[in-house]
Amino acid sequence: MHAVLDAPARTWLDEAVTAIAADPVAIRSAFPTARRRCGHARLDEHWTVDEAARAVLLTALPLHGGALIGEVARLHRHGDPAEQRAVLRSLPLLDLGDLALPLVREALRGNDTTLIEAALGPYAAVHLPDAEYRQAVLKCVFHEIPLDRVAGLDTRADHELARMLADFAHERIVAGRDVPPDVPPLVRAFPDVIGDELAELGEEFAALREEPARTEQQRKEKA
């Protein structure tokens, strides 16, 4: 983090961390100013500089349990969307257990795609209950948020999610609309969710449904 900051920004961040460690209330003034002090260039595909700086500030809080989530929730409640994204992205770095789920749920109830994406990071992948996780993935599909930005899909995608996505694909095809390209790969693992109507309407889904039989036939031919 320090490597991408200029000298004044590094000094400000170090002083802010020291102040927060001595008095947690200091984060209330430092957190909103991080963007102006440190900039907002993109660090990588997940983080911007201001989000990372705010994560550093959050991890400096000398609080635990209820006191920690109380301060984090306050920052989220009073923050602008950029500050809320920083809070959501920082959740995996904080020892909060399930206490931060209300913040994730609040973001998922809204329609700000940047907040939805930030909410579905590693924290949600670990803590969000199955039914809510599935609904969140489906919301991403509705809002055209690429599913490769959703943490945990490789382990949390299940039969019920595949069924929901197959139903969604059927509705899209009937309406004459394209199915997002990241839907079929998730359905592929559970071809039995592809009904006759979907197979008839969508050639790609028909192929997916027939794939296990083809694979078995190829295996027999090689045996």
JSON list of C-alpha atoms in Angstrom, two decimals:
[
{"chain": "A", "resi": 1, "resn": "MET", "atom": "CA", "xyz": [0.00, 0.00, 0.00]},
{"chain": "A", "resi": 2, "resn": "HIS", "atom": "CA", "xyz": [2.72, 2.49, 0.99]},
{"chain": "A", "resi": 3, "resn": "ALA", "atom": "CA", "xyz": [4.53, 1.93, -2.31]},
{"chain": "A", "resi": 4, "resn": "VAL", "atom": "CA", "xyz": [1.75, 3.56, -4.33]},
{"chain": "A", "resi": 5, "resn": "LEU", "atom": "CA", "xyz": [1.42, 6.62, -2.07]},
{"chain": "A", "resi": 6, "resn": "ASP", "atom": "CA", "xyz": [3.45, 9.79, -2.30]},
{"chain": "A", "resi": 7, "resn": "ALA", "atom": "CA", "xyz": [5.29, 11.06, 0.77]},
{"chain": "A", "resi": 8, "resn": "PRO", "atom": "CA", "xyz": [2.50, 13.35, 2.10]},
{"chain": "A", "resi": 9, "resn": "ALA", "atom": "CA", "xyz": [-0.08, 10.58, 1.71]},
{"chain": "A", "resi": 10, "resn": "ARG", "atom": "CA", "xyz": [2.15, 8.04, 3.50]},
{"chain": "A", "resi": 11, "resn": "THR", "atom": "CA", "xyz": [2.73, 10.48, 6.34]},
{"chain": "A", "resi": 12, "resn": "TRP", "atom": "CA", "xyz": [-0.99, 11.20, 6.65]},
{"chain": "A", "resi": 13, "resn": "LEU", "atom": "CA", "xyz": [-1.90, 7.50, 6.67]},
{"chain": "A", "resi": 14, "resn": "ASP", "atom": "CA", "xyz": [0.75, 6.62, 9.27]},
{"chain": "A", "resi": 15, "resn": "GLU", "atom": "CA", "xyz": [-0.38, 9.47, 11.52]},
{"chain": "A", "resi": 16, "resn": "ALA", "atom": "CA", "xyz": [-4.03, 8.51, 11.10]},
{"chain": "A", "resi": 17, "resn": "VAL", "atom": "CA", "xyz": [-3.29, 4.89, 12.02]},
{"chain": "A", "resi": 18, "resn": "THR", "atom": "CA", "xyz": [-1.43, 6.02, 15.14]},
{"chain": "A", "resi": 19, "resn": "ALA", "atom": "CA", "xyz": [-4.27, 8.33, 16.13]},
{"chain": "A", "resi": 20, "resn": "ILE", "atom": "CA", "xyz": [-6.91, 5.62, 15.64]},
{"chain": "A", "resi": 21, "resn": "ALA", "atom": "CA", "xyz": [-4.92, 3.09, 17.66]},
{"chain": "A", "resi": 22, "resn": "ALA", "atom": "CA", "xyz": [-4.80, 5.61, 20.52]},
{"chain": "A", "resi": 23, "resn": "ASP", "atom": "CA", "xyz": [-8.42, 6.75, 20.15]},
{"chain": "A", "resi": 24, "resn": "PRO", "atom": "CA", "xyz": [-10.86, 4.81, 17.93]},
{"chain": "A", "resi": 25, "resn": "VAL", "atom": "CA", "xyz": [-13.09, 7.87, 17.50]},
{"chain": "A", "resi": 26, "resn": "ALA", "atom": "CA", "xyz": [-10.32, 9.41, 15.38]},
{"chain": "A", "resi": 27, "resn": "ILE", "atom": "CA", "xyz": [-11.40, 7.20, 12.49]},
{"chain": "A", "resi": 28, "resn": "ARG", "atom": "CA", "xyz": [-14.58, 9.23, 12.12]},
{"chain": "A", "resi": 29, "resn": "SER", "atom": "CA", "xyz": [-12.66, 12.19, 10.76]},
{"chain": "A", "resi": 30, "resn": "ALA", "atom": "CA", "xyz": [-9.93, 10.23, 8.95]},
{"chain": "A", "resi": 31, "resn": "PHE", "atom": "CA", "xyz": [-12.16, 7.80, 7.08]},
{"chain": "A", "resi": 32, "resn": "PRO", "atom": "CA", "xyz": [-14.04, 10.37, 4.94]},
{"chain": "A", "resi": 33, "resn": "THR", "atom": "CA", "xyz": [-10.84, 12.25, 4.01]},
{"chain": "A", "resi": 34, "resn": "ALA", "atom": "CA", "xyz": [-8.86, 9.20, 2.82]},
{"chain": "A", "resi": 35, "resn": "ARG", "atom": "CA", "xyz": [-9.91, 9.69, -0.80]},
{"chain": "A", "resi": 36, "resn": "ARG", "atom": "CA", "xyz": [-8.71, 13.28, -0.88]},
{"chain": "A", "resi": 37, "resn": "ARG", "atom": "CA", "xyz": [-5.49, 12.48, 1.00]},
{"chain": "A", "resi": 38, "resn": "CYS", "atom": "CA", "xyz": [-4.49, 9.28, -0.83]},
{"chain": "A", "resi": 39, "resn": "GLY", "atom": "CA", "xyz": [-6.18, 9.45, -4.23]},
{"chain": "A", "resi": 40, "resn": "HIS", "atom": "CA", "xyz": [-8.54, 7.00, -5.87]},
{"chain": "A", "resi": 41, "resn": "ALA", "atom": "CA", "xyz": [-6.55, 5.33, -8.65]},
{"chain": "A", "resi": 42, "resn": "ARG", "atom": "CA", "xyz": [-7.15, 1.63, -9.20]},
{"chain": "A", "resi": 43, "resn": "LEU", "atom": "CA", "xyz": [-4.76, -0.71, -7.40]},
{"chain": "A", "resi": 44, "resn": "ASP", "atom": "CA", "xyz": [-6.00, -3.93, -8.99]},
{"chain": "A", "resi": 45, "resn": "GLU", "atom": "CA", "xyz": [-9.24, -5.42, -10.27]},
{"chain": "A", "resi": 46, "resn": "HIS", "atom": "CA", "xyz": [-10.77, -5.33, -6.78]},
{"chain": "A", "resi": 47, "resn": "TRP", "atom": "CA", "xyz": [-9.34, -2.35, -4.90]},
{"chain": "A", "resi": 48, "resn": "THR", "atom": "CA", "xyz": [-8.83, 1.37, -5.43]},
{"chain": "A", "resi": 49, "resn": "VAL", "atom": "CA", "xyz": [-6.23, 3.32, -3.48]},
{"chain": "A", "resi": 50, "resn": "ASP", "atom": "CA", "xyz": [-8.77, 5.06, -1.25]},
{"chain": "A", "resi": 51, "resn": "GLU", "atom": "CA", "xyz": [-10.51, 1.76, -0.48]},
{"chain": "A", "resi": 52, "resn": "ALA", "atom": "CA", "xyz": [-7.20, 0.19, 0.52]},
{"chain": "A", "resi": 53, "resn": "ALA", "atom": "CA", "xyz": [-6.28, 3.21, 2.65]},
{"chain": "A", "resi": 54, "resn": "ARG", "atom": "CA", "xyz": [-9.63, 3.00, 4.41]},
{"chain": "A", "resi": 55, "resn": "ALA", "atom": "CA", "xyz": [-9.06, -0.72, 4.98]},
{"chain": "A", "resi": 56, "resn": "VAL", "atom": "CA", "xyz": [-5.78, 0.16, 6.71]},
{"chain": "A", "resi": 57, "resn": "LEU", "atom": "CA", "xyz": [-7.66, 2.60, 8.93]},
{"chain": "A", "resi": 58, "resn": "LEU", "atom": "CA", "xyz": [-10.30, 0.01, 9.80]},
{"chain": "A", "resi": 59, "resn": "THR", "atom": "CA", "xyz": [-7.74, -2.63, 10.72]},
{"chain": "A", "resi": 60, "resn": "ALA", "atom": "CA", "xyz": [-6.10, -0.11, 13.05]},
{"chain": "A", "resi": 61, "resn": "LEU", "atom": "CA", "xyz": [-9.20, 0.03, 15.26]},
{"chain": "A", "resi": 62, "resn": "PRO", "atom": "CA", "xyz": [-8.32, -1.40, 18.69]},
{"chain": "A", "resi": 63, "resn": "LEU", "atom": "CA", "xyz": [-11.87, -2.72, 19.14]},
{"chain": "A", "resi": 64, "resn": "HIS", "atom": "CA", "xyz": [-13.52, -6.13, 19.22]},
{"chain": "A", "resi": 65, "resn": "GLY", "atom": "CA", "xyz": [-16.95, -7.69, 18.97]},
{"chain": "A", "resi": 66, "resn": "GLY", "atom": "CA", "xyz": [-19.88, -5.36, 19.48]},
{"chain": "A", "resi": 67, "resn": "ALA", "atom": "CA", "xyz": [-17.70, -2.28, 19.85]},
{"chain": "A", "resi": 68, "resn": "LEU", "atom": "CA", "xyz": [-15.96, -2.99, 16.55]},
{"chain": "A", "resi": 69, "resn": "ILE", "atom": "CA", "xyz": [-19.12, -3.65, 14.53]},
{"chain": "A", "resi": 70, "resn": "GLY", "atom": "CA", "xyz": [-20.71, -0.60, 16.13]},
{"chain": "A", "resi": 71, "resn": "GLU", "atom": "CA", "xyz": [-17.97, 1.67, 14.80]},
{"chain": "A", "resi": 72, "resn": "VAL", "atom": "CA", "xyz": [-17.81, -0.07, 11.41]},
{"chain": "A", "resi": 73, "resn": "ALA", "atom": "CA", "xyz": [-21.59, 0.15, 11.02]},
{"chain": "A", "resi": 74, "resn": "ARG", "atom": "CA", "xyz": [-21.50, 3.83, 11.93]},
{"chain": "A", "resi": 75, "resn": "LEU", "atom": "CA", "xyz": [-18.93, 4.54, 9.22]},
{"chain": "A", "resi": 76, "resn": "HIS", "atom": "CA", "xyz": [-21.02, 2.60, 6.72]},
{"chain": "A", "resi": 77, "resn": "ARG", "atom": "CA", "xyz": [-24.25, 4.34, 7.73]},
{"chain": "A", "resi": 78, "resn": "HIS", "atom": "CA", "xyz": [-22.83, 7.85, 7.45]},
{"chain": "A", "resi": 79, "resn": "GLY", "atom": "CA", "xyz": [-20.56, 7.19, 4.48]},
{"chain": "A", "resi": 80, "resn": "ASP", "atom": "CA", "xyz": [-21.00, 7.97, 0.82]},
{"chain": "A", "resi": 81, "resn": "PRO", "atom": "CA", "xyz": [-21.00, 5.06, -1.68]},
{"chain": "A", "resi": 82, "resn": "ALA", "atom": "CA", "xyz": [-17.19, 5.09, -1.94]},
{"chain": "A", "resi": 83, "resn": "GLU", "atom": "CA", "xyz": [-16.87, 4.83, 1.85]},
{"chain": "A", "resi": 84, "resn": "GLN", "atom": "CA", "xyz": [-19.50, 2.09, 1.96]},
{"chain": "A", "resi": 85, "resn": "ARG", "atom": "CA", "xyz": [-17.62, 0.12, -0.70]},
{"chain": "A", "resi": 86, "resn": "ALA", "atom": "CA", "xyz": [-14.46, 0.40, 1.38]},
{"chain": "A", "resi": 87, "resn": "VAL", "atom": "CA", "xyz": [-16.27, -0.92, 4.45]},
{"chain": "A", "resi": 88, "resn": "LEU", "atom": "CA", "xyz": [-17.73, -3.86, 2.53]},
{"chain": "A", "resi": 89, "resn": "ARG", "atom": "CA", "xyz": [-14.41, -4.78, 0.90]},
{"chain": "A", "resi": 90, "resn": "SER", "atom": "CA", "xyz": [-12.66, -4.60, 4.28]},
{"chain": "A", "resi": 91, "resn": "LEU", "atom": "CA", "xyz": [-14.99, -6.99, 6.11]},
{"chain": "A", "resi": 92, "resn": "PRO", "atom": "CA", "xyz": [-12.81, -10.09, 5.52]},
{"chain": "A", "resi": 93, "resn": "LEU", "atom": "CA", "xyz": [-9.92, -8.25, 7.21]},
{"chain": "A", "resi": 94, "resn": "LEU", "atom": "CA", "xyz": [-11.88, -7.66, 10.43]},
{"chain": "A", "resi": 95, "resn": "ASP", "atom": "CA", "xyz": [-12.67, -10.19, 13.15]},
{"chain": "A", "resi": 96, "resn": "LEU", "atom": "CA", "xyz": [-16.44, -9.79, 13.05]},
{"chain": "A", "resi": 97, "resn": "GLY", "atom": "CA", "xyz": [-17.88, -13.27, 12.59]},
{"chain": "A", "resi": 98, "resn": "ASP", "atom": "CA", "xyz": [-21.50, -12.94, 11.46]},
{"chain": "A", "resi": 99, "resn": "LEU", "atom": "CA", "xyz": [-21.90, -9.47, 13.01]},
{"chain": "A", "resi": 100, "resn": "ALA", "atom": "CA", "xyz": [-21.44, -7.64, 9.70]},
{"chain": "A", "resi": 101, "resn": "LEU", "atom": "CA", "xyz": [-24.12, -9.56, 7.80]},
{"chain": "A", "resi": 102, "resn": "PRO", "atom": "CA", "xyz": [-26.63, -6.69, 8.21]},
{"chain": "A", "resi": 103, "resn": "LEU", "atom": "CA", "xyz": [-24.27, -4.45, 6.21]},
{"chain": "A", "resi": 104, "resn": "VAL", "atom": "CA", "xyz": [-24.03, -7.04, 3.44]},
{"chain": "A", "resi": 105, "resn": "ARG", "atom": "CA", "xyz": [-27.80, -7.49, 3.38]},
{"chain": "A", "resi": 106, "resn": "GLU", "atom": "CA", "xyz": [-28.38, -3.75, 3.19]},
{"chain": "A", "resi": 107, "resn": "ALA", "atom": "CA", "xyz": [-26.13, -3.50, 0.13]},
{"chain": "A", "resi": 108, "resn": "LEU", "atom": "CA", "xyz": [-27.84, -6.47, -1.51]},
{"chain": "A", "resi": 109, "resn": "ARG", "atom": "CA", "xyz": [-31.27, -4.90, -1.03]},
{"chain": "A", "resi": 110, "resn": "GLY", "atom": "CA", "xyz": [-30.21, -1.85, -3.03]},
{"chain": "A", "resi": 111, "resn": "ASN", "atom": "CA", "xyz": [-29.59, -1.37, -6.73]},
{"chain": "A", "resi": 112, "resn": "ASP", "atom": "CA", "xyz": [-26.11, 0.16, -6.67]},
{"chain": "A", "resi": 113, "resn": "THR", "atom": "CA", "xyz": [-24.17, -2.45, -8.62]},
{"chain": "A", "resi": 114, "resn": "THR", "atom": "CA", "xyz": [-20.83, -1.30, -7.20]},
{"chain": "A", "resi": 115, "resn": "LEU", "atom": "CA", "xyz": [-22.10, -1.90, -3.66]},
{"chain": "A", "resi": 116, "resn": "ILE", "atom": "CA", "xyz": [-23.63, -5.26, -4.59]},
{"chain": "A", "resi": 117, "resn": "GLU", "atom": "CA", "xyz": [-20.32, -6.36, -6.07]},
{"chain": "A", "resi": 118, "resn": "ALA", "atom": "CA", "xyz": [-18.37, -5.13, -3.03]},
{"chain": "A", "resi": 119, "resn": "ALA", "atom": "CA", "xyz": [-20.79, -6.92, -0.70]},
{"chain": "A", "resi": 120, "resn": "LEU", "atom": "CA", "xyz": [-20.26, -10.25, -2.46]},
{"chain": "A", "resi": 121, "resn": "GLY", "atom": "CA", "xyz": [-16.62, -10.58, -1.55]},
{"chain": "A", "resi": 122, "resn": "PRO", "atom": "CA", "xyz": [-14.92, -13.23, 0.59]},
{"chain": "A", "resi": 123, "resn": "TYR", "atom": "CA", "xyz": [-16.85, -12.21, 3.72]},
{"chain": "A", "resi": 124, "resn": "ALA", "atom": "CA", "xyz": [-20.23, -12.98, 2.12]},
{"chain": "A", "resi": 125, "resn": "ALA", "atom": "CA", "xyz": [-18.83, -16.16, 0.58]},
{"chain": "A", "resi": 126, "resn": "VAL", "atom": "CA", "xyz": [-18.11, -17.45, 4.09]},
{"chain": "A", "resi": 127, "resn": "HIS", "atom": "CA", "xyz": [-20.97, -16.02, 6.13]},
{"chain": "A", "resi": 128, "resn": "LEU", "atom": "CA", "xyz": [-24.02, -15.46, 3.92]},
{"chain": "A", "resi": 129, "resn": "PRO", "atom": "CA", "xyz": [-26.58, -18.28, 4.33]},
{"chain": "A", "resi": 130, "resn": "ASP", "atom": "CA", "xyz": [-27.18, -20.49, 1.31]},
{"chain": "A", "resi": 131, "resn": "ALA", "atom": "CA", "xyz": [-30.61, -19.13, 0.34]},
{"chain": "A", "resi": 132, "resn": "GLU", "atom": "CA", "xyz": [-29.43, -15.54, 0.55]},
{"chain": "A", "resi": 133, "resn": "TYR", "atom": "CA", "xyz": [-26.25, -16.31, -1.36]},
{"chain": "A", "resi": 134, "resn": "ARG", "atom": "CA", "xyz": [-28.25, -17.86, -4.19]},
{"chain": "A", "resi": 135, "resn": "GLN", "atom": "CA", "xyz": [-30.58, -14.86, -4.35]},
{"chain": "A", "resi": 136, "resn": "ALA", "atom": "CA", "xyz": [-27.56, -12.54, -4.40]},
{"chain": "A", "resi": 137, "resn": "VAL", "atom": "CA", "xyz": [-26.06, -14.42, -7.36]},
{"chain": "A", "resi": 138, "resn": "LEU", "atom": "CA", "xyz": [-29.37, -14.23, -9.19]},
{"chain": "A", "resi": 139, "resn": "LYS", "atom": "CA", "xyz": [-29.52, -10.49, -8.51]},
{"chain": "A", "resi": 140, "resn": "CYS", "atom": "CA", "xyz": [-26.07, -10.13, -10.04]},
{"chain": "A", "resi": 141, "resn": "VAL", "atom": "CA", "xyz": [-27.32, -11.88, -13.17]},
{"chain": "A", "resi": 142, "resn": "PHE", "atom": "CA", "xyz": [-30.34, -9.55, -13.33]},
{"chain": "A", "resi": 143, "resn": "HIS", "atom": "CA", "xyz": [-28.08, -6.51, -12.94]},
{"chain": "A", "resi": 144, "resn": "GLU", "atom": "CA", "xyz": [-25.51, -7.89, -15.41]},
{"chain": "A", "resi": 145, "resn": "ILE", "atom": "CA", "xyz": [-22.74, -7.99, -12.83]},
{"chain": "A", "resi": 146, "resn": "PRO", "atom": "CA", "xyz": [-20.19, -10.53, -14.13]},
{"chain": "A", "resi": 147, "resn": "LEU", "atom": "CA", "xyz": [-20.27, -13.60, -11.92]},
{"chain": "A", "resi": 148, "resn": "ASP", "atom": "CA", "xyz": [-16.48, -13.85, -11.85]},
{"chain": "A", "resi": 149, "resn": "ARG", "atom": "CA", "xyz": [-16.67, -10.90, -9.44]},
{"chain": "A", "resi": 150, "resn": "VAL", "atom": "CA", "xyz": [-18.68, -12.95, -6.94]},
{"chain": "A", "resi": 151, "resn": "ALA", "atom": "CA", "xyz": [-16.46, -14.64, -4.37]},
{"chain": "A", "resi": 152, "resn": "GLY", "atom": "CA", "xyz": [-16.98, -18.29, -3.51]},
{"chain": "A", "resi": 153, "resn": "LEU", "atom": "CA", "xyz": [-18.98, -19.45, -6.53]},
{"chain": "A", "resi": 154, "resn": "ASP", "atom": "CA", "xyz": [-16.57, -22.30, -7.20]},
{"chain": "A", "resi": 155, "resn": "THR", "atom": "CA", "xyz": [-17.48, -23.88, -3.86]},
{"chain": "A", "resi": 156, "resn": "ARG", "atom": "CA", "xyz": [-20.97, -22.53, -3.16]},
{"chain": "A", "resi": 157, "resn": "ALA", "atom": "CA", "xyz": [-22.69, -23.10, -6.51]},
{"chain": "A", "resi": 158, "resn": "ASP", "atom": "CA", "xyz": [-25.17, -25.94, -5.95]},
{"chain": "A", "resi": 159, "resn": "HIS", "atom": "CA", "xyz": [-28.11, -27.74, -7.53]},
{"chain": "A", "resi": 160, "resn": "GLU", "atom": "CA", "xyz": [-30.67, -25.21, -6.32]},
{"chain": "A", "resi": 161, "resn": "LEU", "atom": "CA", "xyz": [-28.70, -22.27, -7.69]},
{"chain": "A", "resi": 162, "resn": "ALA", "atom": "CA", "xyz": [-28.37, -24.08, -11.03]},
{"chain": "A", "resi": 163, "resn": "ARG", "atom": "CA", "xyz": [-32.14, -24.65, -11.07]},
{"chain": "A", "resi": 164, "resn": "MET", "atom": "CA", "xyz": [-32.79, -20.95, -10.39]},
{"chain": "A", "resi": 165, "resn": "LEU", "atom": "CA", "xyz": [-30.40, -19.93, -13.15]},
{"chain": "A", "resi": 166, "resn": "ALA", "atom": "CA", "xyz": [-32.00, -22.40, -15.57]},
{"chain": "A", "resi": 167, "resn": "ASP", "atom": "CA", "xyz": [-35.40, -20.86, -14.81]},
{"chain": "A", "resi": 168, "resn": "PHE", "atom": "CA", "xyz": [-33.93, -17.41, -15.38]},
{"chain": "A", "resi": 169, "resn": "ALA", "atom": "CA", "xyz": [-32.43, -18.52, -18.70]},
{"chain": "A", "resi": 170, "resn": "HIS", "atom": "CA", "xyz": [-35.78, -19.93, -19.81]},
{"chain": "A", "resi": 171, "resn": "GLU", "atom": "CA", "xyz": [-37.53, -16.64, -19.03]},
{"chain": "A", "resi": 172, "resn": "ARG", "atom": "CA", "xyz": [-34.91, -14.66, -20.93]},
{"chain": "A", "resi": 173, "resn": "ILE", "atom": "CA", "xyz": [-35.11, -16.86, -24.00]},
{"chain": "A", "resi": 174, "resn": "VAL", "atom": "CA", "xyz": [-38.92, -16.76, -24.04]},
{"chain": "A", "resi": 175, "resn": "ALA", "atom": "CA", "xyz": [-38.72, -12.96, -23.82]},
{"chain": "A", "resi": 176, "resn": "GLY", "atom": "CA", "xyz": [-36.34, -12.90, -26.79]},
{"chain": "A", "resi": 177, "resn": "ARG", "atom": "CA", "xyz": [-33.40, -11.70, -24.72]},
{"chain": "A", "resi": 178, "resn": "ASP", "atom": "CA", "xyz": [-29.86, -13.04, -24.52]},
{"chain": "A", "resi": 179, "resn": "VAL", "atom": "CA", "xyz": [-28.73, -15.20, -21.62]},
{"chain": "A", "resi": 180, "resn": "PRO", "atom": "CA", "xyz": [-25.58, -13.83, -19.93]},
{"chain": "A", "resi": 181, "resn": "PRO", "atom": "CA", "xyz": [-22.59, -15.98, -20.96]},
{"chain": "A", "resi": 182, "resn": "ASP", "atom": "CA", "xyz": [-21.61, -16.81, -17.37]},
{"chain": "A", "resi": 183, "resn": "VAL", "atom": "CA", "xyz": [-24.94, -18.58, -16.67]},
{"chain": "A", "resi": 184, "resn": "PRO", "atom": "CA", "xyz": [-24.50, -21.79, -18.75]},
{"chain": "A", "resi": 185, "resn": "PRO", "atom": "CA", "xyz": [-21.22, -22.80, -17.06]},
{"chain": "A", "resi": 186, "resn": "LEU", "atom": "CA", "xyz": [-22.97, -22.82, -13.67]},
{"chain": "A", "resi": 187, "resn": "VAL", "atom": "CA", "xyz": [-25.89, -24.83, -15.03]},
{"chain": "A", "resi": 188, "resn": "ARG", "atom": "CA", "xyz": [-23.53, -27.27, -16.74]},
{"chain": "A", "resi": 189, "resn": "ALA", "atom": "CA", "xyz": [-22.61, -29.01, -13.48]},
{"chain": "A", "resi": 190, "resn": "PHE", "atom": "CA", "xyz": [-26.27, -29.94, -12.91]},
{"chain": "A", "resi": 191, "resn": "PRO", "atom": "CA", "xyz": [-27.72, -30.82, -16.33]},
{"chain": "A", "resi": 192, "resn": "ASP", "atom": "CA", "xyz": [-30.84, -32.39, -14.81]},
{"chain": "A", "resi": 193, "resn": "VAL", "atom": "CA", "xyz": [-32.16, -28.88, -14.04]},
{"chain": "A", "resi": 194, "resn": "ILE", "atom": "CA", "xyz": [-32.51, -28.22, -17.78]},
{"chain": "A", "resi": 195, "resn": "GLY", "atom": "CA", "xyz": [-36.14, -28.91, -18.61]},
{"chain": "A", "resi": 196, "resn": "ASP", "atom": "CA", "xyz": [-37.56, -29.91, -21.97]},
{"chain": "A", "resi": 197, "resn": "GLU", "atom": "CA", "xyz": [-38.78, -26.40, -22.80]},
{"chain": "A", "resi": 198, "resn": "LEU", "atom": "CA", "xyz": [-35.40, -24.81, -22.09]},
{"chain": "A", "resi": 199, "resn": "ALA", "atom": "CA", "xyz": [-33.62, -27.51, -24.10]},
{"chain": "A", "resi": 200, "resn": "GLU", "atom": "CA", "xyz": [-35.98, -26.92, -27.03]},
{"chain": "A", "resi": 201, "resn": "LEU", "atom": "CA", "xyz": [-35.60, -23.15, -26.89]},
{"chain": "A", "resi": 202, "resn": "GLY", "atom": "CA", "xyz": [-31.87, -22.92, -26.29]},
{"chain": "A", "resi": 203, "resn": "GLU", "atom": "CA", "xyz": [-29.45, -25.00, -28.33]},
{"chain": "A", "resi": 204, "resn": "GLU", "atom": "CA", "xyz": [-26.64, -24.37, -25.85]},
{"chain": "A", "resi": 205, "resn": "PHE", "atom": "CA", "xyz": [-28.72, -25.76, -23.00]},
{"chain": "A", "resi": 206, "resn": "ALA", "atom": "CA", "xyz": [-29.80, -28.75, -25.08]},
{"chain": "A", "resi": 207, "resn": "ALA", "atom": "CA", "xyz": [-26.13, -29.52, -25.63]},
{"chain": "A", "resi": 208, "resn": "LEU", "atom": "CA", "xyz": [-25.42, -29.19, -21.93]},
{"chain": "A", "resi": 209, "resn": "ARG", "atom": "CA", "xyz": [-28.22, -31.61, -21.08]},
{"chain": "A", "resi": 210, "resn": "GLU", "atom": "CA", "xyz": [-26.91, -34.17, -23.54]},
{"chain": "A", "resi": 211, "resn": "GLU", "atom": "CA", "xyz": [-23.29, -33.76, -22.49]},
{"chain": "A", "resi": 212, "resn": "PRO", "atom": "CA", "xyz": [-23.25, -36.44, -19.73]},
{"chain": "A", "resi": 213, "resn": "ALA", "atom": "CA", "xyz": [-24.67, -39.03, -22.13]},
{"chain": "A", "resi": 214, "resn": "ARG", "atom": "CA", "xyz": [-22.09, -38.13, -24.77]},
{"chain": "A", "resi": 215, "resn": "THR", "atom": "CA", "xyz": [-19.29, -38.33, -22.23]},
{"chain": "A", "resi": 216, "resn": "GLU", "atom": "CA", "xyz": [-20.49, -41.75, -21.06]},
{"chain": "A", "resi": 217, "resn": "GLN", "atom": "CA", "xyz": [-20.73, -42.99, -24.65]},
{"chain": "A", "resi": 218, "resn": "GLN", "atom": "CA", "xyz": [-17.20, -41.78, -25.38]},
{"chain": "A", "resi": 219, "resn": "ARG", "atom": "CA", "xyz": [-15.95, -43.50, -22.25]},
{"chain": "A", "resi": 220, "resn": "LYS", "atom": "CA", "xyz": [-17.55, -46.80, -23.34]},
{"chain": "A", "resi": 221, "resn": "GLU", "atom": "CA", "xyz": [-16.10, -46.49, -26.83]},
{"chain": "A", "resi": 222, "resn": "LYS", "atom": "CA", "xyz": [-12.60, -46.06, -25.40]},
{"chain": "A", "resi": 223, "resn": "ALA", "atom": "CA", "xyz": [-13.00, -48.96, -22.98]}
]
